[in-house]
PDB file of C-alpha atoms and ligand atoms in Angstrom:
ATOM      1  CA  MET A  21      -7.638 176.785 251.923  1.00 83.00           C
ATOM      2  CA  GLY A  22      -7.227 179.086 254.867  1.00 95.00           C
ATOM      3  CA  ILE A  23      -9.468 180.618 257.435  1.00 97.00           C
ATOM      4  CA  GLY A  24      -9.891 184.324 257.948  1.00 98.00           C
ATOM      5  CA  ILE A  25     -10.235 185.778 261.506  1.00 97.00           C
ATOM      6  CA  MET A  26     -11.756 189.242 261.792  1.00 98.00           C
ATOM      7  CA  GLY A  27     -11.670 190.602 265.273  1.00 96.00           C
ATOM      8  CA  GLY A  28     -12.971 193.936 266.509  1.00 95.00           C
ATOM      9  CA  THR A  29     -15.537 195.621 268.728  1.00 95.00           C
ATOM     10  CA  PHE A  30     -18.146 195.793 265.960  1.00 98.00           C
ATOM     11  CA  ASN A  31     -19.896 198.630 267.838  1.00 97.00           C
ATOM     12  CA  PRO A  32     -21.764 198.463 265.412  1.00 98.00           C
ATOM     13  CA  ILE A  33     -20.741 196.326 262.409  1.00 98.00           C
ATOM     14  CA  HIS A  34     -20.723 198.274 259.065  1.00 98.00           C
ATOM     15  CA  PHE A  35     -19.973 197.979 255.384  1.00 98.00           C
ATOM     16  CA  GLY A  36     -16.282 198.736 255.894  1.00 98.00           C
ATOM     17  CA  HIS A  37     -15.915 195.511 257.859  1.00 98.00           C
ATOM     18  CA  LEU A  38     -18.067 193.437 255.509  1.00 98.00           C
ATOM     19  CA  ARG A  39     -16.614 194.580 252.274  1.00 98.00           C
ATOM     20  CA  ALA A  40     -12.936 194.235 253.474  1.00 98.00           C
ATOM     21  CA  ALA A  41     -13.666 190.645 254.609  1.00 98.00           C
ATOM     22  CA  GLU A  42     -15.361 189.722 251.408  1.00 98.00           C
ATOM     23  CA  GLU A  43     -12.532 191.143 249.265  1.00 98.00           C
ATOM     24  CA  VAL A  44      -9.873 189.331 251.387  1.00 98.00           C
ATOM     25  CA  ALA A  45     -11.753 186.101 251.293  1.00 98.00           C
ATOM     26  CA  GLU A  46     -11.842 186.288 247.537  1.00 98.00           C
ATOM     27  CA  SER A  47      -8.274 187.380 247.052  1.00 97.00           C
ATOM     28  CA  LEU A  48      -6.854 184.638 249.398  1.00 97.00           C
ATOM     29  CA  GLN A  49      -9.464 181.957 248.464  1.00 97.00           C
ATOM     30  CA  LEU A  50     -10.428 181.565 252.152  1.00 98.00           C
ATOM     31  CA  LYS A  51     -12.985 178.911 252.993  1.00 96.00           C
ATOM     32  CA  GLU A  52     -14.476 181.086 255.666  1.00 97.00           C
ATOM     33  CA  VAL A  53     -14.084 184.280 257.641  1.00 98.00           C
ATOM     34  CA  ILE A  54     -14.793 184.008 261.343  1.00 98.00           C
ATOM     35  CA  PHE A  55     -15.893 187.356 262.873  1.00 98.00           C
ATOM     36  CA  ILE A  56     -15.046 187.450 266.560  1.00 97.00           C
ATOM     37  CA  PRO A  57     -16.454 190.424 268.568  1.00 97.00           C
ATOM     38  CA  ALA A  58     -14.469 191.337 271.647  1.00 94.00           C
ATOM     39  CA  ALA A  59     -16.379 190.870 274.828  1.00 91.00           C
ATOM     40  CA  LYS A  60     -14.148 193.258 276.835  1.00 81.00           C
ATOM     41  CA  PRO A  61     -11.866 195.085 274.408  1.00 77.00           C
ATOM     42  CA  PRO A  62      -8.559 196.015 276.113  1.00 79.00           C
ATOM     43  CA  HIS A  63      -8.129 199.274 274.228  1.00 78.00           C
ATOM     44  CA  LYS A  64     -11.616 200.702 274.317  1.00 74.00           C
ATOM     45  CA  SER A  65     -13.429 202.424 277.102  1.00 78.00           C
ATOM     46  CA  GLU A  66     -16.791 201.028 278.097  1.00 80.00           C
ATOM     47  CA  VAL A  67     -18.435 204.332 277.432  1.00 82.00           C
ATOM     48  CA  GLY A  68     -20.725 204.043 274.393  1.00 91.00           C
ATOM     49  CA  LEU A  69     -20.008 200.256 274.089  1.00 94.00           C
ATOM     50  CA  VAL A  70     -23.370 198.414 273.782  1.00 96.00           C
ATOM     51  CA  SER A  71     -23.759 194.969 275.260  1.00 95.00           C
ATOM     52  CA  PHE A  72     -22.131 191.962 273.682  1.00 95.00           C
ATOM     53  CA  ASP A  73     -25.646 190.605 272.920  1.00 97.00           C
ATOM     54  CA  HIS A  74     -26.635 193.643 270.912  1.00 98.00           C
ATOM     55  CA  ARG A  75     -23.399 193.658 268.974  1.00 98.00           C
ATOM     56  CA  TRP A  76     -23.799 189.876 268.313  1.00 98.00           C
ATOM     57  CA  HIS A  77     -27.369 190.270 267.042  1.00 98.00           C
ATOM     58  CA  MET A  78     -26.411 193.081 264.709  1.00 98.00           C
ATOM     59  CA  MET A  79     -23.601 190.938 263.323  1.00 98.00           C
ATOM     60  CA  GLU A  80     -25.999 188.070 262.806  1.00 98.00           C
ATOM     61  CA  LEU A  81     -28.255 190.299 260.800  1.00 98.00           C
ATOM     62  CA  ALA A  82     -25.241 191.662 258.851  1.00 98.00           C
ATOM     63  CA  THR A  83     -23.708 188.349 257.925  1.00 98.00           C
ATOM     64  CA  ALA A  84     -26.886 186.306 257.355  1.00 97.00           C
ATOM     65  CA  GLY A  85     -26.964 185.049 253.771  1.00 93.00           C
ATOM     66  CA  ASN A  86     -23.199 184.961 253.261  1.00 98.00           C
ATOM     67  CA  PRO A  87     -22.058 181.346 253.561  1.00 97.00           C
ATOM     68  CA  LEU A  88     -18.480 182.525 253.885  1.00 98.00           C
ATOM     69  CA  PHE A  89     -19.150 184.475 257.111  1.00 98.00           C
ATOM     70  CA  VAL A  90     -19.255 182.817 260.413  1.00 98.00           C
ATOM     71  CA  LEU A  91     -19.517 184.296 263.964  1.00 98.00           C
ATOM     72  CA  SER A  92     -17.741 183.081 267.060  1.00 97.00           C
ATOM     73  CA  ASP A  93     -18.472 184.067 270.632  1.00 95.00           C
ATOM     74  CA  LEU A  94     -15.140 182.602 271.790  1.00 94.00           C
ATOM     75  CA  GLU A  95     -14.131 185.866 273.494  1.00 93.00           C
ATOM     76  CA  ASP A  96     -17.459 186.100 275.372  1.00 93.00           C
ATOM     77  CA  GLN A  97     -16.914 182.558 276.787  1.00 92.00           C
ATOM     78  CA  ARG A  98     -13.515 183.520 278.273  1.00 88.00           C
ATOM     79  CA  PRO A  99     -13.627 185.508 281.508  1.00 87.00           C
ATOM     80  CA  GLY A 100     -11.788 188.810 281.643  1.00 86.00           C
ATOM     81  CA  ILE A 101     -10.355 191.062 278.957  1.00 87.00           C
ATOM     82  CA  SER A 102     -10.234 189.795 275.266  1.00 85.00           C
ATOM     83  CA  TYR A 103      -6.667 189.353 274.228  1.00 92.00           C
ATOM     84  CA  SER A 104      -6.020 188.362 270.591  1.00 93.00           C
ATOM     85  CA  VAL A 105      -3.020 186.213 271.482  1.00 95.00           C
ATOM     86  CA  GLU A 106      -5.184 184.059 273.632  1.00 94.00           C
ATOM     87  CA  THR A 107      -7.936 183.784 271.009  1.00 94.00           C
ATOM     88  CA  LEU A 108      -5.570 182.884 268.223  1.00 94.00           C
ATOM     89  CA  THR A 109      -3.788 180.316 270.439  1.00 93.00           C
ATOM     90  CA  GLN A 110      -7.108 178.731 271.195  1.00 93.00           C
ATOM     91  CA  LEU A 111      -8.212 178.783 267.559  1.00 92.00           C
ATOM     92  CA  ALA A 112      -4.976 177.186 266.378  1.00 89.00           C
ATOM     93  CA  GLN A 113      -5.437 174.465 268.991  1.00 90.00           C
ATOM     94  CA  ASP A 114      -9.094 173.801 268.100  1.00 88.00           C
ATOM     95  CA  ARG A 115      -8.238 173.511 264.419  1.00 82.00           C
ATOM     96  CA  GLY A 116      -5.653 170.938 265.198  1.00 72.00           C
ATOM     97  CA  GLY A 117      -2.986 173.021 263.460  1.00 72.00           C
ATOM     98  CA  SER A 118      -4.134 171.661 260.200  1.00 82.00           C
ATOM     99  CA  GLU A 119      -5.514 174.972 258.887  1.00 90.00           C
ATOM    100  CA  GLU A 120      -3.815 178.189 258.121  1.00 94.00           C
ATOM    101  CA  LEU A 121      -5.155 181.156 259.976  1.00 96.00           C
ATOM    102  CA  TYR A 122      -5.244 184.593 258.454  1.00 97.00           C
ATOM    103  CA  PHE A 123      -5.887 187.407 260.813  1.00 98.00           C
ATOM    104  CA  VAL A 124      -7.493 190.312 258.937  1.00 98.00           C
ATOM    105  CA  LEU A 125      -6.907 193.775 260.310  1.00 98.00           C
ATOM    106  CA  GLY A 126      -7.280 197.323 259.091  1.00 98.00           C
ATOM    107  CA  LEU A 127      -3.989 199.234 258.735  1.00 98.00           C
ATOM    108  CA  ASP A 128      -5.022 201.469 261.582  1.00 98.00           C
ATOM    109  CA  ALA A 129      -5.410 198.463 263.952  1.00 97.00           C
ATOM    110  CA  PHE A 130      -2.190 196.875 262.662  1.00 98.00           C
ATOM    111  CA  LEU A 131      -0.165 199.964 263.471  1.00 97.00           C
ATOM    112  CA  GLU A 132      -1.404 199.699 267.128  1.00 96.00           C
ATOM    113  CA  LEU A 133      -0.279 196.174 267.421  1.00 96.00           C
ATOM    114  CA  PRO A 134       2.926 196.916 269.497  1.00 96.00           C
ATOM    115  CA  THR A 135       0.558 197.918 272.341  1.00 95.00           C
ATOM    116  CA  TRP A 136      -1.153 194.546 272.324  1.00 95.00           C
ATOM    117  CA  LYS A 137      -0.280 191.897 274.884  1.00 94.00           C
ATOM    118  CA  SER A 138       2.497 189.505 273.574  1.00 95.00           C
ATOM    119  CA  TYR A 139       1.997 190.858 270.093  1.00 96.00           C
ATOM    120  CA  ARG A 140       5.204 189.264 268.711  1.00 96.00           C
ATOM    121  CA  GLU A 141       3.774 185.767 269.295  1.00 96.00           C
ATOM    122  CA  LEU A 142       1.009 186.534 266.855  1.00 96.00           C
ATOM    123  CA  PHE A 143       3.576 186.589 264.017  1.00 97.00           C
ATOM    124  CA  SER A 144       4.319 182.869 264.578  1.00 94.00           C
ATOM    125  CA  LEU A 145       0.573 181.913 265.315  1.00 93.00           C
ATOM    126  CA  CYS A 146      -1.021 183.284 262.124  1.00 95.00           C
ATOM    127  CA  HIS A 147      -0.527 185.089 258.902  1.00 97.00           C
ATOM    128  CA  PHE A 148      -1.724 188.638 258.853  1.00 98.00           C
ATOM    129  CA  VAL A 149      -3.766 190.334 256.129  1.00 98.00           C
ATOM    130  CA  VAL A 150      -3.638 194.010 256.548  1.00 98.00           C
ATOM    131  CA  VAL A 151      -6.217 195.951 254.633  1.00 98.00           C
ATOM    132  CA  ALA A 152      -6.134 199.530 253.548  1.00 98.00           C
ATOM    133  CA  ARG A 153      -8.032 202.164 255.511  1.00 97.00           C
ATOM    134  CA  PRO A 154      -8.535 205.796 254.456  1.00 96.00           C
ATOM    135  CA  GLY A 155      -5.978 208.116 256.072  1.00 95.00           C
ATOM    136  CA  PHE A 156      -3.292 205.462 256.572  1.00 97.00           C
ATOM    137  CA  SER A 157      -0.294 205.169 254.199  1.00 96.00           C
ATOM    138  CA  PRO A 158       0.842 201.772 253.087  1.00 95.00           C
ATOM    139  CA  GLU A 159       4.472 202.701 253.779  1.00 96.00           C
ATOM    140  CA  SER A 160       3.706 202.849 257.532  1.00 97.00           C
ATOM    141  CA  LEU A 161       3.064 199.047 257.355  1.00 97.00           C
ATOM    142  CA  ALA A 162       6.694 198.384 256.250  1.00 97.00           C
ATOM    143  CA  THR A 163       8.105 200.816 258.763  1.00 97.00           C
ATOM    144  CA  MET A 164       6.106 199.217 261.651  1.00 97.00           C
ATOM    145  CA  LEU A 165       7.137 195.636 260.681  1.00 97.00           C
ATOM    146  CA  ASN A 166      10.866 196.625 260.293  1.00 96.00           C
ATOM    147  CA  THR A 167      11.156 198.622 263.474  1.00 97.00           C
ATOM    148  CA  GLN A 168       8.759 196.827 265.840  1.00 96.00           C
ATOM    149  CA  VAL A 169       8.875 193.158 264.710  1.00 97.00           C
ATOM    150  CA  SER A 170      11.950 192.352 262.657  1.00 97.00           C
ATOM    151  CA  ASP A 171      14.133 193.936 259.927  1.00 97.00           C
ATOM    152  CA  SER A 172      14.286 190.693 258.009  1.00 97.00           C
ATOM    153  CA  TYR A 173      10.956 191.283 256.155  1.00 97.00           C
ATOM    154  CA  SER A 174      11.121 191.634 252.438  1.00 96.00           C
ATOM    155  CA  PHE A 175       8.145 192.441 250.027  1.00 97.00           C
ATOM    156  CA  ASP A 176       7.132 189.815 247.533  1.00 97.00           C
ATOM    157  CA  LEU A 177       5.300 191.499 244.585  1.00 96.00           C
ATOM    158  CA  GLN A 178       3.750 188.226 243.457  1.00 96.00           C
ATOM    159  CA  VAL A 179       1.786 187.581 246.689  1.00 96.00           C
ATOM    160  CA  GLN A 180       1.548 191.251 247.671  1.00 97.00           C
ATOM    161  CA  GLY A 181       2.971 190.418 251.113  1.00 98.00           C
ATOM    162  CA  TYR A 182       5.980 190.612 253.390  1.00 98.00           C
ATOM    163  CA  HIS A 183       7.970 187.361 253.776  1.00 98.00           C
ATOM    164  CA  HIS A 184      10.183 186.537 256.624  1.00 98.00           C
ATOM    165  CA  PRO A 185      12.684 183.683 256.947  1.00 97.00           C
ATOM    166  CA  SER A 186      11.022 182.269 260.124  1.00 97.00           C
ATOM    167  CA  LEU A 187       7.823 184.222 260.794  1.00 97.00           C
ATOM    168  CA  ASN A 188       4.488 184.024 258.932  1.00 96.00           C
ATOM    169  CA  THR A 189       3.710 186.256 255.966  1.00 98.00           C
ATOM    170  CA  VAL A 190       2.067 189.674 256.296  1.00 98.00           C
ATOM    171  CA  TYR A 191      -0.168 190.366 253.318  1.00 98.00           C
ATOM    172  CA  TYR A 192      -1.316 193.730 252.312  1.00 98.00           C
ATOM    173  CA  ARG A 193      -4.573 194.187 250.445  1.00 98.00           C
ATOM    174  CA  GLU A 194      -5.615 197.455 248.879  1.00 97.00           C
ATOM    175  CA  VAL A 195      -9.338 196.916 249.302  1.00 97.00           C
ATOM    176  CA  THR A 196     -12.023 199.342 248.207  1.00 98.00           C
ATOM    177  CA  LEU A 197     -11.479 202.246 250.495  1.00 97.00           C
ATOM    178  CA  LEU A 198     -14.616 202.927 252.560  1.00 98.00           C
ATOM    179  CA  ASP A 199     -14.271 205.832 254.945  1.00 98.00           C
ATOM    180  CA  ILE A 200     -16.774 204.358 257.360  1.00 98.00           C
ATOM    181  CA  SER A 201     -16.120 203.786 261.022  1.00 98.00           C
ATOM    182  CA  SER A 202     -18.287 202.683 263.970  1.00 98.00           C
ATOM    183  CA  SER A 203     -17.266 205.729 265.876  1.00 97.00           C
ATOM    184  CA  THR A 204     -18.622 208.068 263.077  1.00 97.00           C
ATOM    185  CA  ILE A 205     -21.901 206.003 263.009  1.00 98.00           C
ATOM    186  CA  ARG A 206     -22.243 206.424 266.747  1.00 98.00           C
ATOM    187  CA  GLN A 207     -21.662 210.132 266.429  1.00 97.00           C
ATOM    188  CA  LEU A 208     -24.238 210.517 263.609  1.00 98.00           C
ATOM    189  CA  LEU A 209     -26.787 208.463 265.627  1.00 98.00           C
ATOM    190  CA  ALA A 210     -26.283 210.569 268.724  1.00 97.00           C
ATOM    191  CA  GLU A 211     -26.881 213.717 266.574  1.00 97.00           C
ATOM    192  CA  GLY A 212     -30.016 212.245 265.185  1.00 97.00           C
ATOM    193  CA  SER A 213     -28.428 212.158 261.627  1.00 98.00           C
ATOM    194  CA  THR A 214     -29.013 209.494 259.052  1.00 98.00           C
ATOM    195  CA  VAL A 215     -26.700 206.438 258.877  1.00 98.00           C
ATOM    196  CA  ARG A 216     -28.407 204.922 255.800  1.00 98.00           C
ATOM    197  CA  TYR A 217     -26.066 203.187 253.260  1.00 98.00           C
ATOM    198  CA  LEU A 218     -23.182 203.047 255.867  1.00 98.00           C
ATOM    199  CA  LEU A 219     -24.364 199.778 257.356  1.00 98.00           C
ATOM    200  CA  PRO A 220     -26.884 197.094 256.327  1.00 98.00           C
ATOM    201  CA  LYS A 221     -30.524 198.103 256.475  1.00 98.00           C
ATOM    202  CA  LYS A 222     -31.399 195.387 259.005  1.00 98.00           C
ATOM    203  CA  VAL A 223     -28.694 196.628 261.325  1.00 98.00           C
ATOM    204  CA  GLU A 224     -29.983 200.126 261.056  1.00 98.00           C
ATOM    205  CA  GLU A 225     -33.541 198.932 261.886  1.00 98.00           C
ATOM    206  CA  TYR A 226     -32.161 196.980 264.881  1.00 98.00           C
ATOM    207  CA  ILE A 227     -30.459 200.119 266.202  1.00 98.00           C
ATOM    208  CA  GLN A 228     -33.680 202.062 265.885  1.00 98.00           C
ATOM    209  CA  GLN A 229     -35.815 199.372 267.387  1.00 98.00           C
ATOM    210  CA  HIS A 230     -33.543 199.048 270.424  1.00 98.00           C
ATOM    211  CA  LYS A 231     -32.797 202.888 270.657  1.00 98.00           C
ATOM    212  CA  LEU A 232     -29.071 202.219 270.616  1.00 98.00           C
ATOM    213  CA  TYR A 233     -26.411 204.874 270.375  1.00 98.00           C
ATOM    214  CA  GLN A 234     -28.783 207.725 271.300  1.00 96.00           C
ATOM    215  CA  GLN A 235     -26.024 209.448 273.131  1.00 92.00           C
ATOM    216  CA  LEU A 236     -22.208 209.272 273.015  1.00 87.00           C
TER     217      LEU A 236
HETATM  218  P1  LIG B  10     -14.235 202.409 265.989  1.00 96.87           P
HETATM  219  O1  LIG B  10     -14.427 203.665 265.299  1.00 96.87           O
HETATM  220  O2  LIG B  10     -15.202 202.181 267.214  1.00 96.87           O
HETATM  221  O3  LIG B  10     -12.774 202.015 266.335  1.00 96.87           O
HETATM  222  P2  LIG B  10     -14.135 200.674 263.691  1.00 96.87           P
HETATM  223  O4  LIG B  10     -14.918 201.216 262.615  1.00 96.87           O
HETATM  224  O5  LIG B  10     -12.627 201.018 263.669  1.00 96.87           O
HETATM  225  O6  LIG B  10     -14.740 201.196 265.097  1.00 96.87           O
HETATM  226  P3  LIG B  10     -13.513 198.153 264.818  1.00 96.87           P
HETATM  227  O7  LIG B  10     -14.485 197.262 265.479  1.00 96.87           O
HETATM  228  O8  LIG B  10     -12.585 198.975 265.667  1.00 96.87           O
HETATM  229  O9  LIG B  10     -14.322 199.111 263.829  1.00 96.87           O
HETATM  230  O10 LIG B  10     -12.707 197.416 263.739  1.00 96.87           O
HETATM  231  C1  LIG B  10     -12.528 195.966 263.604  1.00 96.87           C
HETATM  232  C2  LIG B  10     -11.527 195.750 262.532  1.00 96.87           C
HETATM  233  O11 LIG B  10     -12.034 196.199 261.119  1.00 96.87           O
HETATM  234  C3  LIG B  10     -10.255 196.516 262.726  1.00 96.87           C
HETATM  235  O12 LIG B  10      -9.139 195.715 262.232  1.00 96.87           O
HETATM  236  C4  LIG B  10     -10.339 197.722 261.714  1.00 96.87           C
HETATM  237  O13 LIG B  10      -9.161 198.242 261.323  1.00 96.87           O
HETATM  238  C5  LIG B  10     -11.168 197.118 260.650  1.00 96.87           C
HETATM  239  N1  LIG B  10     -12.024 198.170 259.930  1.00 96.87           N
HETATM  240  C6  LIG B  10     -12.906 198.877 260.443  1.00 96.87           C
HETATM  241  N2  LIG B  10     -13.477 199.775 259.570  1.00 96.87           N
HETATM  242  C7  LIG B  10     -12.879 199.543 258.382  1.00 96.87           C
HETATM  243  C8  LIG B  10     -12.957 200.101 257.098  1.00 96.87           C
HETATM  244  N3  LIG B  10     -13.850 201.069 256.878  1.00 96.87           N
HETATM  245  N4  LIG B  10     -12.162 199.586 256.152  1.00 96.87           N
HETATM  246  C9  LIG B  10     -11.289 198.593 256.413  1.00 96.87           C
HETATM  247  N5  LIG B  10     -11.090 198.043 257.585  1.00 96.87           N
HETATM  248  C10 LIG B  10     -11.871 198.461 258.629  1.00 96.87           C
HETATM  249 MG1  LIG B  11     -11.411 200.853 265.293  1.00 96.87          MG
END
């Protein structure tokens, strides 16, 4: 049984993240999904980014009660910018190489991969599970793989993933499409609009209590 890794800013965590992780865990029979919030995300400006502690607390509230979901503060423990290649390398070492790692990413994030530090290394470190996201066509996944990583990928219908002779598999999962994003949630909050049913009730209450995201 493998281990899922879900990275992101989680500013804040919402049902799009949670449902995708749940469906991937079931589909690939993962024994756990580790959520790893980025301390200093390389691709995002600091504007509108609430503290690591706030994001962490909201994630605790959101994942409590799901025995499959685990949080890791690995990226907060390392100084400097949070690069996935370093996180995955560390996780692979910690786990003694005995467990298969499945890096879960939305299709939007996966398409941005070529801008990430040493992104090619990731394809030997872990499997990928790319999940559907509204507005992104599944064909773009194959195009990206073939042009930016290697033209030796071939789609295997049975596993719903792209195999490669020497690199790890890139799975694609057509999860329930939820058109929810943290940026939309932040926008709604700044306007004073309701965010009910977009994220867990306890997270919504935490945001209100701490007066987060009152302006963009
Ligand atoms: P922002 O709008 O600030 O970028 P976000 O909603 O995209 O926030 P992130 O923290 O950037 O959330 O995303 C973490 C990971 O979760 C990424 O791989 C992203 O593609 C994925 N993800 C986010 N929202 C969804 C969703 N609604 N459905 C599927 N995957 C999602
Ligand atoms: Mg995003």
